[in-house]
Amino acid sequence: MRLGITANSEVPEAIRASRKVLSNLKGHDIVMERGIAHLFGKEGLPVEEMDIDILITVGGDGTILRSLQRTDAPIFGVNAGVLGFLAEVNENEISTGIRRLLDGDYFIEERIKLRTEVGGKRLFDATNEAVVHTAHIAKIRHFHVYVDDQLAMDVRADGIITATPTGSTCYAMAVGSSIIDPRVDAFIIAPMAPFKFAARPLVVPASSRIRVELAKPKPCMCVVDGQQETFMDGNEKACFRLADSKARFIRFERDFYKKTREKLVCAP
């Protein structure tokens, strides 16, 4: 088994945790991402060029989301951030987690992703969400949202979030959407700060084709998983549908509700 390692090299906690990961993988076939490799005096490769079976990410959820845009390998997340909702182990669980990983004592959880296009240009698939929002702070926009060519929303708002079940515990949740069990194949469409109180989030089948248009061409941005930003002059259509690929995670337990309760519902 060949393992890749990537980490947020700007976070001291991630560097420290990476050192622990490496010490537990002595003698094993590993390749490191360039950003972290040079800190340990090693050669590295970009994640997208790695020929690996599993990618170990060390950092927060952003590190995981960024990695999922660059590899189809299953992700084994080591949390060295604040929340780490998508990660499987914390820093104090690295030794046990690596041992179970090497022993094959795990399963792979698959989650749907969101295919994203703006003006006909393909962007990265989203694991969490794609957001179309105003390019200028405190400037409302008038959006038309279509689901399978039917007008589903005619709303003035700061933006429109289109989220997967994975993303339902992230940005969409922050604007009042429901949490969706990741086993459910569905998307959430949620307006951000809508002008009408009655404008509520929609849950639609994952088979839906979603299109976001502006009633009048005004500058906006499309942001995928908080990682990729694309400017929109307002004439483009943002189109979303089920991606062919899935996000894959190394898991030891089927504990979605436990994790939700501990990290989101009851978190300090």
PDB file of C-alpha atoms in Angstrom:
ATOM      1  CA  MET A   1       0.000   0.000   0.000  1.00  0.00           C
ATOM      2  CA  ARG A   2       1.383   3.378  -1.027  1.00  0.00           C
ATOM      3  CA  LEU A   3       0.407   6.341   1.124  1.00  0.00           C
ATOM      4  CA  GLY A   4       0.458  10.040   0.320  1.00  0.00           C
ATOM      5  CA  ILE A   5       0.805  12.760   2.947  1.00  0.00           C
ATOM      6  CA  THR A   6      -0.279  16.378   2.671  1.00  0.00           C
ATOM      7  CA  ALA A   7      -0.555  18.981   5.408  1.00  0.00           C
ATOM      8  CA  ASN A   8      -1.203  22.627   6.063  1.00  0.00           C
ATOM      9  CA  SER A   9       2.437  23.688   6.328  1.00  0.00           C
ATOM     10  CA  GLU A  10       1.454  27.121   7.680  1.00  0.00           C
ATOM     11  CA  VAL A  11      -0.007  25.708  10.891  1.00  0.00           C
ATOM     12  CA  PRO A  12       2.471  24.665  13.617  1.00  0.00           C
ATOM     13  CA  GLU A  13       0.054  22.053  14.971  1.00  0.00           C
ATOM     14  CA  ALA A  14      -0.159  20.434  11.531  1.00  0.00           C
ATOM     15  CA  ILE A  15       3.634  20.291  11.229  1.00  0.00           C
ATOM     16  CA  ARG A  16       3.869  18.691  14.667  1.00  0.00           C
ATOM     17  CA  ALA A  17       1.156  16.156  13.820  1.00  0.00           C
ATOM     18  CA  SER A  18       2.844  15.408  10.479  1.00  0.00           C
ATOM     19  CA  ARG A  19       6.018  14.522  12.352  1.00  0.00           C
ATOM     20  CA  LYS A  20       4.022  12.011  14.415  1.00  0.00           C
ATOM     21  CA  VAL A  21       2.467  10.552  11.261  1.00  0.00           C
ATOM     22  CA  LEU A  22       5.893  10.091   9.682  1.00  0.00           C
ATOM     23  CA  SER A  23       7.315   8.436  12.796  1.00  0.00           C
ATOM     24  CA  ASN A  24       4.485   5.893  12.654  1.00  0.00           C
ATOM     25  CA  LEU A  25       5.137   5.159   8.987  1.00  0.00           C
ATOM     26  CA  LYS A  26       8.858   4.397   9.089  1.00  0.00           C
ATOM     27  CA  GLY A  27       9.704   1.674   6.586  1.00  0.00           C
ATOM     28  CA  HIS A  28       6.483   2.112   4.617  1.00  0.00           C
ATOM     29  CA  ASP A  29       6.020   3.354   1.055  1.00  0.00           C
ATOM     30  CA  ILE A  30       5.069   7.025   1.312  1.00  0.00           C
ATOM     31  CA  VAL A  31       5.158  10.129  -0.866  1.00  0.00           C
ATOM     32  CA  MET A  32       4.827  13.647   0.525  1.00  0.00           C
ATOM     33  CA  GLU A  33       3.280  16.764  -0.936  1.00  0.00           C
ATOM     34  CA  ARG A  34       5.874  19.411  -1.758  1.00  0.00           C
ATOM     35  CA  GLY A  35       4.619  22.015   0.692  1.00  0.00           C
ATOM     36  CA  ILE A  36       5.289  19.794   3.711  1.00  0.00           C
ATOM     37  CA  ALA A  37       8.111  17.647   2.278  1.00  0.00           C
ATOM     38  CA  HIS A  38      10.680  20.448   2.212  1.00  0.00           C
ATOM     39  CA  LEU A  39      10.175  21.062   5.935  1.00  0.00           C
ATOM     40  CA  PHE A  40      11.449  17.536   6.547  1.00  0.00           C
ATOM     41  CA  GLY A  41      14.262  17.715   4.003  1.00  0.00           C
ATOM     42  CA  LYS A  42      12.508  15.430   1.535  1.00  0.00           C
ATOM     43  CA  GLU A  43      11.460  15.561  -2.107  1.00  0.00           C
ATOM     44  CA  GLY A  44       7.772  15.917  -2.770  1.00  0.00           C
ATOM     45  CA  LEU A  45       5.089  15.897  -5.447  1.00  0.00           C
ATOM     46  CA  PRO A  46       1.879  17.839  -6.025  1.00  0.00           C
ATOM     47  CA  VAL A  47      -1.105  15.871  -4.734  1.00  0.00           C
ATOM     48  CA  GLU A  48      -2.539  15.577  -8.248  1.00  0.00           C
ATOM     49  CA  GLU A  49       0.610  13.768  -9.417  1.00  0.00           C
ATOM     50  CA  MET A  50       0.685  11.193  -6.628  1.00  0.00           C
ATOM     51  CA  ASP A  51       0.096   7.529  -7.545  1.00  0.00           C
ATOM     52  CA  ILE A  52      -1.234   6.419  -4.172  1.00  0.00           C
ATOM     53  CA  ASP A  53      -3.789   4.162  -2.528  1.00  0.00           C
ATOM     54  CA  ILE A  54      -4.688   6.494   0.354  1.00  0.00           C
ATOM     55  CA  LEU A  55      -3.991  10.172   1.062  1.00  0.00           C
ATOM     56  CA  ILE A  56      -3.333  11.194   4.657  1.00  0.00           C
ATOM     57  CA  THR A  57      -4.291  14.822   5.237  1.00  0.00           C
ATOM     58  CA  VAL A  58      -3.027  16.688   8.297  1.00  0.00           C
ATOM     59  CA  GLY A  59      -4.804  19.936   9.108  1.00  0.00           C
ATOM     60  CA  GLY A  60      -8.393  21.096   9.213  1.00  0.00           C
ATOM     61  CA  ASP A  61     -11.390  20.478   6.987  1.00  0.00           C
ATOM     62  CA  GLY A  62     -10.008  22.983   4.470  1.00  0.00           C
ATOM     63  CA  THR A  63      -6.990  20.736   3.911  1.00  0.00           C
ATOM     64  CA  ILE A  64      -9.315  17.811   3.228  1.00  0.00           C
ATOM     65  CA  LEU A  65     -11.533  19.791   0.854  1.00  0.00           C
ATOM     66  CA  ARG A  66      -8.545  21.132  -1.046  1.00  0.00           C
ATOM     67  CA  SER A  67      -7.125  17.625  -1.380  1.00  0.00           C
ATOM     68  CA  LEU A  68     -10.417  16.212  -2.655  1.00  0.00           C
ATOM     69  CA  GLN A  69     -10.235  18.648  -5.561  1.00  0.00           C
ATOM     70  CA  ARG A  70      -6.909  17.108  -6.571  1.00  0.00           C
ATOM     71  CA  THR A  71      -7.176  13.367  -5.974  1.00  0.00           C
ATOM     72  CA  ASP A  72      -9.665  10.509  -6.168  1.00  0.00           C
ATOM     73  CA  ALA A  73      -7.781   8.534  -3.500  1.00  0.00           C
ATOM     74  CA  PRO A  74      -9.587   7.835  -0.210  1.00  0.00           C
ATOM     75  CA  ILE A  75      -8.828  10.437   2.462  1.00  0.00           C
ATOM     76  CA  PHE A  76      -7.585   9.601   5.949  1.00  0.00           C
ATOM     77  CA  GLY A  77      -8.004  12.862   7.819  1.00  0.00           C
ATOM     78  CA  VAL A  78      -5.866  13.773  10.829  1.00  0.00           C
ATOM     79  CA  ASN A  79      -7.314  16.812  12.570  1.00  0.00           C
ATOM     80  CA  ALA A  80      -4.829  19.519  13.459  1.00  0.00           C
ATOM     81  CA  GLY A  81      -7.335  22.336  13.059  1.00  0.00           C
ATOM     82  CA  VAL A  82     -10.190  23.677  15.153  1.00  0.00           C
ATOM     83  CA  LEU A  83     -13.273  21.625  14.264  1.00  0.00           C
ATOM     84  CA  GLY A  84     -12.089  18.793  12.040  1.00  0.00           C
ATOM     85  CA  PHE A  85     -15.582  17.530  11.276  1.00  0.00           C
ATOM     86  CA  LEU A  86     -14.440  15.547   8.227  1.00  0.00           C
ATOM     87  CA  ALA A  87     -11.288  14.132   9.845  1.00  0.00           C
ATOM     88  CA  GLU A  88     -11.215  10.650  11.359  1.00  0.00           C
ATOM     89  CA  VAL A  89      -8.625  11.035  14.135  1.00  0.00           C
ATOM     90  CA  ASN A  90      -7.209  13.770  16.334  1.00  0.00           C
ATOM     91  CA  GLU A  91      -3.509  14.249  17.045  1.00  0.00           C
ATOM     92  CA  ASN A  92      -3.578  12.075  20.174  1.00  0.00           C
ATOM     93  CA  GLU A  93      -5.082   9.203  18.145  1.00  0.00           C
ATOM     94  CA  ILE A  94      -2.475   9.151  15.359  1.00  0.00           C
ATOM     95  CA  SER A  95      -0.604   6.024  16.478  1.00  0.00           C
ATOM     96  CA  THR A  96      -3.765   3.964  16.916  1.00  0.00           C
ATOM     97  CA  GLY A  97      -5.240   5.297  13.680  1.00  0.00           C
ATOM     98  CA  ILE A  98      -2.134   4.550  11.614  1.00  0.00           C
ATOM     99  CA  ARG A  99      -1.955   1.032  13.058  1.00  0.00           C
ATOM    100  CA  ARG A 100      -5.576   0.332  12.112  1.00  0.00           C
ATOM    101  CA  LEU A 101      -4.967   1.833   8.681  1.00  0.00           C
ATOM    102  CA  LEU A 102      -1.963  -0.421   8.033  1.00  0.00           C
ATOM    103  CA  ASP A 103      -3.839  -3.457   9.370  1.00  0.00           C
ATOM    104  CA  GLY A 104      -6.747  -2.799   6.995  1.00  0.00           C
ATOM    105  CA  ASP A 105      -9.100  -2.335   9.942  1.00  0.00           C
ATOM    106  CA  TYR A 106     -11.303   0.293   8.315  1.00  0.00           C
ATOM    107  CA  PHE A 107     -14.028   0.833   5.742  1.00  0.00           C
ATOM    108  CA  ILE A 108     -14.403   3.422   2.993  1.00  0.00           C
ATOM    109  CA  GLU A 109     -17.316   5.833   3.212  1.00  0.00           C
ATOM    110  CA  GLU A 110     -18.444   7.360  -0.083  1.00  0.00           C
ATOM    111  CA  ARG A 111     -20.221  10.700  -0.317  1.00  0.00           C
ATOM    112  CA  ILE A 112     -21.740  12.432  -3.315  1.00  0.00           C
ATOM    113  CA  LYS A 113     -20.168  15.517  -4.847  1.00  0.00           C
ATOM    114  CA  LEU A 114     -21.579  18.455  -6.800  1.00  0.00           C
ATOM    115  CA  ARG A 115     -20.527  19.034 -10.394  1.00  0.00           C
ATOM    116  CA  THR A 116     -20.145  22.788 -10.953  1.00  0.00           C
ATOM    117  CA  GLU A 117     -20.066  24.844 -14.160  1.00  0.00           C
ATOM    118  CA  VAL A 118     -20.081  28.612 -14.633  1.00  0.00           C
ATOM    119  CA  GLY A 119     -20.696  30.019 -18.088  1.00  0.00           C
ATOM    120  CA  GLY A 120     -20.047  26.570 -19.538  1.00  0.00           C
ATOM    121  CA  LYS A 121     -16.646  26.322 -17.810  1.00  0.00           C
ATOM    122  CA  ARG A 122     -16.131  23.271 -15.628  1.00  0.00           C
ATOM    123  CA  LEU A 123     -14.918  24.035 -12.112  1.00  0.00           C
ATOM    124  CA  PHE A 124     -13.822  21.601  -9.415  1.00  0.00           C
ATOM    125  CA  ASP A 125     -16.481  19.247  -8.089  1.00  0.00           C
ATOM    126  CA  ALA A 126     -17.687  20.361  -4.657  1.00  0.00           C
ATOM    127  CA  THR A 127     -17.620  18.065  -1.649  1.00  0.00           C
ATOM    128  CA  ASN A 128     -19.356  20.620   0.590  1.00  0.00           C
ATOM    129  CA  GLU A 129     -20.959  23.346  -1.498  1.00  0.00           C
ATOM    130  CA  ALA A 130     -20.784  25.817  -4.327  1.00  0.00           C
ATOM    131  CA  VAL A 131     -21.809  29.379  -3.476  1.00  0.00           C
ATOM    132  CA  VAL A 132     -22.864  32.115  -5.880  1.00  0.00           C
ATOM    133  CA  HIS A 133     -22.742  35.392  -3.991  1.00  0.00           C
ATOM    134  CA  THR A 134     -22.469  39.104  -4.582  1.00  0.00           C
ATOM    135  CA  ALA A 135     -19.006  40.336  -5.509  1.00  0.00           C
ATOM    136  CA  HIS A 136     -19.530  43.443  -3.379  1.00  0.00           C
ATOM    137  CA  ILE A 137     -20.126  43.457   0.370  1.00  0.00           C
ATOM    138  CA  ALA A 138     -23.670  44.373   1.442  1.00  0.00           C
ATOM    139  CA  LYS A 139     -24.939  44.512  -2.154  1.00  0.00           C
ATOM    140  CA  ILE A 140     -28.022  42.359  -2.618  1.00  0.00           C
ATOM    141  CA  ARG A 141     -28.632  40.431  -5.838  1.00  0.00           C
ATOM    142  CA  HIS A 142     -31.805  39.196  -7.517  1.00  0.00           C
ATOM    143  CA  PHE A 143     -31.528  35.466  -8.263  1.00  0.00           C
ATOM    144  CA  HIS A 144     -33.620  33.044 -10.278  1.00  0.00           C
ATOM    145  CA  VAL A 145     -33.019  29.423  -9.302  1.00  0.00           C
ATOM    146  CA  TYR A 146     -34.268  26.630 -11.535  1.00  0.00           C
ATOM    147  CA  VAL A 147     -34.603  22.957 -10.663  1.00  0.00           C
ATOM    148  CA  ASP A 148     -34.996  20.735 -13.719  1.00  0.00           C
ATOM    149  CA  ASP A 149     -35.923  23.861 -15.720  1.00  0.00           C
ATOM    150  CA  GLN A 150     -38.701  24.815 -13.295  1.00  0.00           C
ATOM    151  CA  LEU A 151     -38.429  28.127 -11.457  1.00  0.00           C
ATOM    152  CA  ALA A 152     -37.922  27.108  -7.822  1.00  0.00           C
ATOM    153  CA  MET A 153     -36.764  30.426  -6.314  1.00  0.00           C
ATOM    154  CA  ASP A 154     -37.208  34.052  -7.278  1.00  0.00           C
ATOM    155  CA  VAL A 155     -35.341  35.736  -4.472  1.00  0.00           C
ATOM    156  CA  ARG A 156     -33.300  38.786  -3.562  1.00  0.00           C
ATOM    157  CA  ALA A 157     -30.435  37.698  -1.353  1.00  0.00           C
ATOM    158  CA  ASP A 158     -26.706  37.977  -0.733  1.00  0.00           C
ATOM    159  CA  GLY A 159     -26.196  34.685  -2.498  1.00  0.00           C
ATOM    160  CA  ILE A 160     -27.311  31.126  -3.171  1.00  0.00           C
ATOM    161  CA  ILE A 161     -25.704  28.074  -1.568  1.00  0.00           C
ATOM    162  CA  THR A 162     -26.012  24.711  -3.306  1.00  0.00           C
ATOM    163  CA  ALA A 163     -24.797  22.050  -0.898  1.00  0.00           C
ATOM    164  CA  THR A 164     -24.342  18.306  -0.647  1.00  0.00           C
ATOM    165  CA  PRO A 165     -25.329  16.343   2.473  1.00  0.00           C
ATOM    166  CA  THR A 166     -21.685  16.703   3.550  1.00  0.00           C
ATOM    167  CA  GLY A 167     -22.012  20.466   3.145  1.00  0.00           C
ATOM    168  CA  SER A 168     -25.273  20.513   5.089  1.00  0.00           C
ATOM    169  CA  THR A 169     -23.181  20.667   8.275  1.00  0.00           C
ATOM    170  CA  CYS A 170     -21.168  23.613   7.003  1.00  0.00           C
ATOM    171  CA  TYR A 171     -22.162  26.886   5.295  1.00  0.00           C
ATOM    172  CA  ALA A 172     -25.729  25.755   4.598  1.00  0.00           C
ATOM    173  CA  MET A 173     -26.273  24.965   8.273  1.00  0.00           C
ATOM    174  CA  ALA A 174     -25.028  28.447   9.175  1.00  0.00           C
ATOM    175  CA  VAL A 175     -27.850  30.019   7.145  1.00  0.00           C
ATOM    176  CA  GLY A 176     -30.531  27.846   8.732  1.00  0.00           C
ATOM    177  CA  SER A 177     -30.679  24.725   6.567  1.00  0.00           C
ATOM    178  CA  SER A 178     -31.353  21.274   7.929  1.00  0.00           C
ATOM    179  CA  ILE A 179     -28.623  18.697   8.462  1.00  0.00           C
ATOM    180  CA  ILE A 180     -28.913  15.868   5.939  1.00  0.00           C
ATOM    181  CA  ASP A 181     -27.678  12.370   6.725  1.00  0.00           C
ATOM    182  CA  PRO A 182     -24.840  11.690   4.236  1.00  0.00           C
ATOM    183  CA  ARG A 183     -26.568   8.450   3.202  1.00  0.00           C
ATOM    184  CA  VAL A 184     -29.338  10.539   1.615  1.00  0.00           C
ATOM    185  CA  ASP A 185     -28.794  11.437  -2.037  1.00  0.00           C
ATOM    186  CA  ALA A 186     -30.030  15.020  -2.096  1.00  0.00           C
ATOM    187  CA  PHE A 187     -28.889  18.608  -2.463  1.00  0.00           C
ATOM    188  CA  ILE A 188     -29.829  21.712  -0.472  1.00  0.00           C
ATOM    189  CA  ILE A 189     -30.453  25.064  -2.142  1.00  0.00           C
ATOM    190  CA  ALA A 190     -30.266  27.814   0.466  1.00  0.00           C
ATOM    191  CA  PRO A 191     -30.561  31.589   0.016  1.00  0.00           C
ATOM    192  CA  MET A 192     -28.119  33.709   2.023  1.00  0.00           C
ATOM    193  CA  ALA A 193     -29.760  36.543   3.981  1.00  0.00           C
ATOM    194  CA  PRO A 194     -32.881  36.603   1.766  1.00  0.00           C
ATOM    195  CA  PHE A 195     -34.913  39.802   1.639  1.00  0.00           C
ATOM    196  CA  LYS A 196     -38.133  37.803   2.097  1.00  0.00           C
ATOM    197  CA  PHE A 197     -38.494  35.879   5.356  1.00  0.00           C
ATOM    198  CA  ALA A 198     -40.573  33.271   3.532  1.00  0.00           C
ATOM    199  CA  ALA A 199     -37.641  32.339   1.284  1.00  0.00           C
ATOM    200  CA  ARG A 200     -36.569  29.033   2.815  1.00  0.00           C
ATOM    201  CA  PRO A 201     -33.963  26.405   1.866  1.00  0.00           C
ATOM    202  CA  LEU A 202     -35.054  23.656  -0.504  1.00  0.00           C
ATOM    203  CA  VAL A 203     -34.045  19.999  -0.444  1.00  0.00           C
ATOM    204  CA  VAL A 204     -34.062  18.464  -3.918  1.00  0.00           C
ATOM    205  CA  PRO A 205     -33.165  15.011  -5.282  1.00  0.00           C
ATOM    206  CA  ALA A 206     -29.530  14.499  -6.234  1.00  0.00           C
ATOM    207  CA  SER A 207     -30.729  13.656  -9.739  1.00  0.00           C
ATOM    208  CA  SER A 208     -31.837  17.296 -10.160  1.00  0.00           C
ATOM    209  CA  ARG A 209     -30.204  19.777 -12.499  1.00  0.00           C
ATOM    210  CA  ILE A 210     -29.909  23.116 -10.755  1.00  0.00           C
ATOM    211  CA  ARG A 211     -29.335  26.448 -12.479  1.00  0.00           C
ATOM    212  CA  VAL A 212     -28.695  29.826 -10.852  1.00  0.00           C
ATOM    213  CA  GLU A 213     -29.164  33.002 -12.911  1.00  0.00           C
ATOM    214  CA  LEU A 214     -29.190  36.697 -12.118  1.00  0.00           C
ATOM    215  CA  ALA A 215     -32.293  38.679 -13.010  1.00  0.00           C
ATOM    216  CA  LYS A 216     -29.978  41.565 -13.954  1.00  0.00           C
ATOM    217  CA  PRO A 217     -26.286  41.190 -14.847  1.00  0.00           C
ATOM    218  CA  LYS A 218     -24.363  42.333 -11.782  1.00  0.00           C
ATOM    219  CA  PRO A 219     -20.952  41.113 -10.543  1.00  0.00           C
ATOM    220  CA  CYS A 220     -20.904  37.929  -8.478  1.00  0.00           C
ATOM    221  CA  MET A 221     -18.475  35.234  -7.390  1.00  0.00           C
ATOM    222  CA  CYS A 222     -18.801  31.472  -7.480  1.00  0.00           C
ATOM    223  CA  VAL A 223     -16.822  29.801  -4.697  1.00  0.00           C
ATOM    224  CA  VAL A 224     -16.348  26.020  -4.576  1.00  0.00           C
ATOM    225  CA  ASP A 225     -15.679  24.522  -1.136  1.00  0.00           C
ATOM    226  CA  GLY A 226     -14.109  27.793  -0.024  1.00  0.00           C
ATOM    227  CA  GLN A 227     -11.100  26.948  -2.211  1.00  0.00           C
ATOM    228  CA  GLN A 228     -11.757  27.949  -5.830  1.00  0.00           C
ATOM    229  CA  GLU A 229     -13.124  31.400  -6.682  1.00  0.00           C
ATOM    230  CA  THR A 230     -14.498  32.346 -10.105  1.00  0.00           C
ATOM    231  CA  PHE A 231     -15.627  35.867 -10.997  1.00  0.00           C
ATOM    232  CA  MET A 232     -19.001  36.250 -12.727  1.00  0.00           C
ATOM    233  CA  ASP A 233     -20.002  39.403 -14.571  1.00  0.00           C
ATOM    234  CA  GLY A 234     -23.645  38.435 -14.115  1.00  0.00           C
ATOM    235  CA  ASN A 235     -24.467  37.146 -17.581  1.00  0.00           C
ATOM    236  CA  GLU A 236     -23.290  33.599 -16.902  1.00  0.00           C
ATOM    237  CA  LYS A 237     -25.386  30.728 -15.656  1.00  0.00           C
ATOM    238  CA  ALA A 238     -24.111  28.627 -12.768  1.00  0.00           C
ATOM    239  CA  CYS A 239     -25.157  25.009 -13.270  1.00  0.00           C
ATOM    240  CA  PHE A 240     -25.000  22.190 -10.752  1.00  0.00           C
ATOM    241  CA  ARG A 241     -25.701  18.476 -10.860  1.00  0.00           C
ATOM    242  CA  LEU A 242     -24.527  15.190  -9.401  1.00  0.00           C
ATOM    243  CA  ALA A 243     -20.834  14.605 -10.086  1.00  0.00           C
ATOM    244  CA  ASP A 244     -19.602  11.321 -11.498  1.00  0.00           C
ATOM    245  CA  SER A 245     -16.903  11.012  -8.833  1.00  0.00           C
ATOM    246  CA  LYS A 246     -17.440  10.658  -5.097  1.00  0.00           C
ATOM    247  CA  ALA A 247     -15.534  11.810  -2.061  1.00  0.00           C
ATOM    248  CA  ARG A 248     -14.114   8.802  -0.240  1.00  0.00           C
ATOM    249  CA  PHE A 249     -13.087   8.728   3.411  1.00  0.00           C
ATOM    250  CA  ILE A 250     -11.289   6.176   5.565  1.00  0.00           C
ATOM    251  CA  ARG A 251     -13.557   5.430   8.527  1.00  0.00           C
ATOM    252  CA  PHE A 252     -13.259   3.296  11.641  1.00  0.00           C
ATOM    253  CA  GLU A 253     -16.763   3.839  12.998  1.00  0.00           C
ATOM    254  CA  ARG A 254     -20.186   4.670  11.578  1.00  0.00           C
ATOM    255  CA  ASP A 255     -20.641   7.608  13.910  1.00  0.00           C
ATOM    256  CA  PHE A 256     -22.202  10.473  11.938  1.00  0.00           C
ATOM    257  CA  TYR A 257     -24.757  11.348  14.617  1.00  0.00           C
ATOM    258  CA  LYS A 258     -22.244  11.024  17.438  1.00  0.00           C
ATOM    259  CA  LYS A 259     -19.859  13.320  15.588  1.00  0.00           C
ATOM    260  CA  THR A 260     -22.666  15.767  14.799  1.00  0.00           C
ATOM    261  CA  ARG A 261     -23.766  15.818  18.418  1.00  0.00           C
ATOM    262  CA  GLU A 262     -20.259  16.261  19.844  1.00  0.00           C
ATOM    263  CA  LYS A 263     -18.805  18.711  17.331  1.00  0.00           C
ATOM    264  CA  LEU A 264     -21.820  20.747  16.251  1.00  0.00           C
ATOM    265  CA  VAL A 265     -24.803  20.420  18.562  1.00  0.00           C
ATOM    266  CA  CYS A 266     -23.006  20.283  21.915  1.00  0.00           C
ATOM    267  CA  ALA A 267     -19.731  21.948  20.949  1.00  0.00           C
ATOM    268  CA  PRO A 268     -18.657  24.831  23.222  1.00  0.00           C
TER     269      PRO A 268
END
